[in-house]
mmCIF file with all atom_site columns, C-alpha atoms and ligand atoms in Angstrom:
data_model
loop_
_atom_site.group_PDB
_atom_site.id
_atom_site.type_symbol
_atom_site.label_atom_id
_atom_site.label_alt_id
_atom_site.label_comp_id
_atom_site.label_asym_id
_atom_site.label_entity_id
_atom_site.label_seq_id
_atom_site.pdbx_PDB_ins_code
_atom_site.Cartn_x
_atom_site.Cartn_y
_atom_site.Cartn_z
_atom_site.occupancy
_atom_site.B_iso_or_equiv
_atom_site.pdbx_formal_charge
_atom_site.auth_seq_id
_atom_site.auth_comp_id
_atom_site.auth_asym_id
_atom_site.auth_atom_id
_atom_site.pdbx_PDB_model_num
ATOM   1  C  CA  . UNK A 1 1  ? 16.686 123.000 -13.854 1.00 96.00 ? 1339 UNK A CA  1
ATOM   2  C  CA  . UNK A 1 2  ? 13.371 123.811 -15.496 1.00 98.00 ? 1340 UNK A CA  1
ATOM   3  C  CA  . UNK A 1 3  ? 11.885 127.553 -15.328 1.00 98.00 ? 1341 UNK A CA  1
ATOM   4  C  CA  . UNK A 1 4  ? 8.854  128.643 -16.161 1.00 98.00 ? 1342 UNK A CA  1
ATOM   5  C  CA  . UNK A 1 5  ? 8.805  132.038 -17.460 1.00 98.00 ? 1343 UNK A CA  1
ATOM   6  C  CA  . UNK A 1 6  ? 5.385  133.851 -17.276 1.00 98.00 ? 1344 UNK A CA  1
ATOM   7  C  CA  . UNK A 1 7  ? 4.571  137.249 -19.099 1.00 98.00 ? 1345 UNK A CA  1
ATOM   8  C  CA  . UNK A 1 8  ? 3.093  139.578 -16.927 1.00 98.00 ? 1346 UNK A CA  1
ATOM   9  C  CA  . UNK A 1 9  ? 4.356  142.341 -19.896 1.00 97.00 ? 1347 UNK A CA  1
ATOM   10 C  CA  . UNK A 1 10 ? 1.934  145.381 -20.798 1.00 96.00 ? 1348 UNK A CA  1
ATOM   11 C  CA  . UNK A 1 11 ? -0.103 143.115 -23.335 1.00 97.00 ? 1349 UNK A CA  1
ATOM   12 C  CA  . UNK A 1 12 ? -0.416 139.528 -21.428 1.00 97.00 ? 1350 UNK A CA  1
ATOM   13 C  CA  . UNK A 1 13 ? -1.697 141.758 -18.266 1.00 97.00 ? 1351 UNK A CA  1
ATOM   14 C  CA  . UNK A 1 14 ? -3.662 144.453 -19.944 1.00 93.00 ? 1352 UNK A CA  1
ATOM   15 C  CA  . UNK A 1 15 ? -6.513 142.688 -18.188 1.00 94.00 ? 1353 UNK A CA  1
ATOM   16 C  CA  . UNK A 1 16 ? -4.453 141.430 -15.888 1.00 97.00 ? 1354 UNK A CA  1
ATOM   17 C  CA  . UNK A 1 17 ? -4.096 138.094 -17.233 1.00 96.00 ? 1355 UNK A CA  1
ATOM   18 C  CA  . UNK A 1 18 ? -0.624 137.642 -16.982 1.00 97.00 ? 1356 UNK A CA  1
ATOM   19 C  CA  . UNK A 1 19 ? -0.930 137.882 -13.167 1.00 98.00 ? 1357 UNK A CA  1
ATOM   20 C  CA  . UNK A 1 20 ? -4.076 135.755 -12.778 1.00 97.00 ? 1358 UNK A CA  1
ATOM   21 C  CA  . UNK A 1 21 ? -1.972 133.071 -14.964 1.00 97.00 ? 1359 UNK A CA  1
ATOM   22 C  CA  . UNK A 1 22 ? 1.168  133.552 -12.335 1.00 98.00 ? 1360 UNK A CA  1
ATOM   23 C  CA  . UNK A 1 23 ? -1.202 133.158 -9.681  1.00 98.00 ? 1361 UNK A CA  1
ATOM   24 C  CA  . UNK A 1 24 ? -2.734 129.851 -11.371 1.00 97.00 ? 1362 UNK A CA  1
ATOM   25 C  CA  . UNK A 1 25 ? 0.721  128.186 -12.140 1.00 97.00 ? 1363 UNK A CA  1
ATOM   26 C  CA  . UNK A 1 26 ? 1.721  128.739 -8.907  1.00 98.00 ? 1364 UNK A CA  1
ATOM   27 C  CA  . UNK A 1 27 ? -0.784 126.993 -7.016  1.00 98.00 ? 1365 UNK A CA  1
ATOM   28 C  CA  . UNK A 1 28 ? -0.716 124.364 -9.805  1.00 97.00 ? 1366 UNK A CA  1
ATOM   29 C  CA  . UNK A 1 29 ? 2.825  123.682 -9.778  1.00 98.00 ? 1367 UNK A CA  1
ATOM   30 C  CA  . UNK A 1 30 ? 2.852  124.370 -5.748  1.00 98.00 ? 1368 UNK A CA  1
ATOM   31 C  CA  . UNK A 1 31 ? 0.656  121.067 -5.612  1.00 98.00 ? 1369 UNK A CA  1
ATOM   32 C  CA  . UNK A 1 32 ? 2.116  119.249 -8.073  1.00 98.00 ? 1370 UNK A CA  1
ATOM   33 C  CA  . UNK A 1 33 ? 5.768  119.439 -7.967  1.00 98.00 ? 1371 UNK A CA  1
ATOM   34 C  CA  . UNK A 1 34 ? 6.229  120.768 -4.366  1.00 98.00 ? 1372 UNK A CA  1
ATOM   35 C  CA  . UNK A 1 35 ? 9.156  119.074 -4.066  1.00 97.00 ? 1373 UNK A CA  1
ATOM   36 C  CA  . UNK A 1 36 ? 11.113 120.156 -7.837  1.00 98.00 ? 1374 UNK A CA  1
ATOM   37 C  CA  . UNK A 1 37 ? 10.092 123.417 -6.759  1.00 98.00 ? 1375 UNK A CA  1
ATOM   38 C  CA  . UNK A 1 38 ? 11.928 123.247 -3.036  1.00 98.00 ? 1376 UNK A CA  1
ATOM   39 C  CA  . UNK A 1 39 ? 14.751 121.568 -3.575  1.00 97.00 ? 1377 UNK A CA  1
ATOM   40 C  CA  . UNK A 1 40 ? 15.127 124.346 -7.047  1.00 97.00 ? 1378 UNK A CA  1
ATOM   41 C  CA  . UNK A 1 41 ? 14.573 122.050 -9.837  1.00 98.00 ? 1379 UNK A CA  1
ATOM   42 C  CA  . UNK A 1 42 ? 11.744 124.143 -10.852 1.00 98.00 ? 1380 UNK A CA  1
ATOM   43 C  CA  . UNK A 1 43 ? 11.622 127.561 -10.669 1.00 98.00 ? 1381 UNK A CA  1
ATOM   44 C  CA  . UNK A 1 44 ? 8.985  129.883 -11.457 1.00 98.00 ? 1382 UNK A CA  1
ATOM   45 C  CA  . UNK A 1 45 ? 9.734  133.779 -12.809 1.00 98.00 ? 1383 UNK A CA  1
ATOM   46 C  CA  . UNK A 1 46 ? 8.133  136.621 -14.467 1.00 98.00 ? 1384 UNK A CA  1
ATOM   47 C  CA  . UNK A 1 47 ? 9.625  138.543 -17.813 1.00 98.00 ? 1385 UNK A CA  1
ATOM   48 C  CA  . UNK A 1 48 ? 7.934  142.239 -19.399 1.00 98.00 ? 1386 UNK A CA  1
ATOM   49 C  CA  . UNK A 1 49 ? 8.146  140.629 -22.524 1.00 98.00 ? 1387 UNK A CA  1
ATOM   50 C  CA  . UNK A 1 50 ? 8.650  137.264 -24.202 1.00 97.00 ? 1388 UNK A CA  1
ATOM   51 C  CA  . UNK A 1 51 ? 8.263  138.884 -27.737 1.00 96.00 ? 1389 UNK A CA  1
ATOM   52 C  CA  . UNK A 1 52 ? 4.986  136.373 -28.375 1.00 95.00 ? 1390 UNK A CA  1
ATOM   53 C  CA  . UNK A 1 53 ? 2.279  138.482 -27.917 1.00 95.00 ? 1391 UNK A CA  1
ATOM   54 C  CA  . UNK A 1 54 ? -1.218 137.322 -28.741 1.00 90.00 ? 1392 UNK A CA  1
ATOM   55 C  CA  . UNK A 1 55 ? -4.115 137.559 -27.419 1.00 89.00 ? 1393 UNK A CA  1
ATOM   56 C  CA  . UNK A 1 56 ? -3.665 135.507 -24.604 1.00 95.00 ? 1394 UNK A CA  1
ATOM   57 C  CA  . UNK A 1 57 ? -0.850 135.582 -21.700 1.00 97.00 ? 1395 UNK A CA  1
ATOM   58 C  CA  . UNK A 1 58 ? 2.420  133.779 -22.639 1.00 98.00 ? 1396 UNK A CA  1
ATOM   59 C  CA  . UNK A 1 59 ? 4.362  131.619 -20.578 1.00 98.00 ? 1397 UNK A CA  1
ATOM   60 C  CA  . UNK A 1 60 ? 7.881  129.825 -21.829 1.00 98.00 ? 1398 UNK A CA  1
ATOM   61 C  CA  . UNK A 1 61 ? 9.601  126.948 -20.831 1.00 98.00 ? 1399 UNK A CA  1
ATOM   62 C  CA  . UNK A 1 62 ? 13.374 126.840 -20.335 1.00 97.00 ? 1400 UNK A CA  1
ATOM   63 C  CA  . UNK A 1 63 ? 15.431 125.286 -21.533 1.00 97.00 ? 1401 UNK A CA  1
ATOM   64 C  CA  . UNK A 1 64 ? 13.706 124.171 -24.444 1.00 96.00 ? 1402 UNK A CA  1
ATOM   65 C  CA  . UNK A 1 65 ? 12.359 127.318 -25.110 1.00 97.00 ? 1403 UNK A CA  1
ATOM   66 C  CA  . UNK A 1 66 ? 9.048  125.970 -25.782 1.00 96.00 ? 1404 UNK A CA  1
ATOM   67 C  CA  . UNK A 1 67 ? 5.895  128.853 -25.741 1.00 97.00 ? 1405 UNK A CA  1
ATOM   68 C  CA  . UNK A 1 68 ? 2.370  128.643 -25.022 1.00 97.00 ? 1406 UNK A CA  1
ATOM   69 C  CA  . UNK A 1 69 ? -0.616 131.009 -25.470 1.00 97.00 ? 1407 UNK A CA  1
ATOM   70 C  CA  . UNK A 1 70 ? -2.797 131.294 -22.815 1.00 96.00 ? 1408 UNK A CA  1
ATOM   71 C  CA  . UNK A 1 71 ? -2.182 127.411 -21.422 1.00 97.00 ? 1409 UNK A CA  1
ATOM   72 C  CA  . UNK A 1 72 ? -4.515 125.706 -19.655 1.00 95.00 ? 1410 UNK A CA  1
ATOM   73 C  CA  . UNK A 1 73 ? -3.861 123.792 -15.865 1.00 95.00 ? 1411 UNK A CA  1
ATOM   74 C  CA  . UNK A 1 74 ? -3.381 120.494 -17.690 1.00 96.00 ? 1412 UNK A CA  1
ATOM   75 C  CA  . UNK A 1 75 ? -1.115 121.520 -20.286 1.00 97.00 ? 1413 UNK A CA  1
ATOM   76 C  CA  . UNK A 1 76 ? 1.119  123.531 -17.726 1.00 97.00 ? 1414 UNK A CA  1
ATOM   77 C  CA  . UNK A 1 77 ? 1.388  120.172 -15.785 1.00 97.00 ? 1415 UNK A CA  1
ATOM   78 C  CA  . UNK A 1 78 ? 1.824  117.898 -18.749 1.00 97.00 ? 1416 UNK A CA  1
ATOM   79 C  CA  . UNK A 1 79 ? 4.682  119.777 -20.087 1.00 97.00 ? 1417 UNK A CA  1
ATOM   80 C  CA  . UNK A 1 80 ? 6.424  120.755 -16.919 1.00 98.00 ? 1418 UNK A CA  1
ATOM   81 C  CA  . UNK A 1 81 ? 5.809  117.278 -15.410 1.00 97.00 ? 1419 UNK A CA  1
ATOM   82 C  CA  . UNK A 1 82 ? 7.974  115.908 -18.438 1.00 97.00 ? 1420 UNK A CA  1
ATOM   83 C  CA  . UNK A 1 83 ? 9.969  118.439 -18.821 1.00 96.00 ? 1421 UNK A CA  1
ATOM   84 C  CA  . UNK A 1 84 ? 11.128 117.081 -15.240 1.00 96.00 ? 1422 UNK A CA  1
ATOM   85 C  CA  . UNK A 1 85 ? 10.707 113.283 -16.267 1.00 93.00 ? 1423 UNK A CA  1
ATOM   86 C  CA  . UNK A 1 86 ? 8.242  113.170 -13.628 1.00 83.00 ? 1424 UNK A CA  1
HETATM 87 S  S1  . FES B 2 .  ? 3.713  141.312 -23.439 1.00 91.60 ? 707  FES B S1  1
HETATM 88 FE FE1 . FES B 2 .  ? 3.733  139.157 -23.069 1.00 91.60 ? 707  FES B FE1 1
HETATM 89 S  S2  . FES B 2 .  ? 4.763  138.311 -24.785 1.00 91.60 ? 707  FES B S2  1
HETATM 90 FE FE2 . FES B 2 .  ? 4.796  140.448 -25.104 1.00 91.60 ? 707  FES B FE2 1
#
């Protein structure tokens, strides 16, 4: 099972970021993977903190733990899609 973990802590939302992000990979992924996602293959959660802060909203992949800074649609469904092997 792949999970994407999106920061929605006090710095990746301070401009509500984080949220908008959320709110991005979910329709994204919702499109994309609509399937991984129902049948729980791919989950999608929120942490306070994944101890990366920058200056952009962090998101993680598990399980390989993988991080990225303010990712763009493309990259989200790049990685996740071969994360999956999809
Ligand atoms: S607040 Fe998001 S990584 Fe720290």
């Amino acid at each position: 099972m792949i999970r994407l973990l999106v920061c929605v802590g006090p710095r990746c939302d301070a401009e509500g970021r984080g949220r908008a992000l959320l709110a991005d990979a979910q329709a994204a992924l919702g499109e994309a993977f609509p399937q991984a996602l129902a049948d729980g293959r791919l989950k999608i959660s929120t942490r306070d903190c994944l101890r990366h802060c920058t200056r952009d909203p962090v998101v993680r992949l598990e399980p390989s733990g993988e991080a990225f800074a303010g990712p763009d649609r493309e990259t989200l469904l790049r990685e996740i899609g071969a994360a999956l092997g999809e």
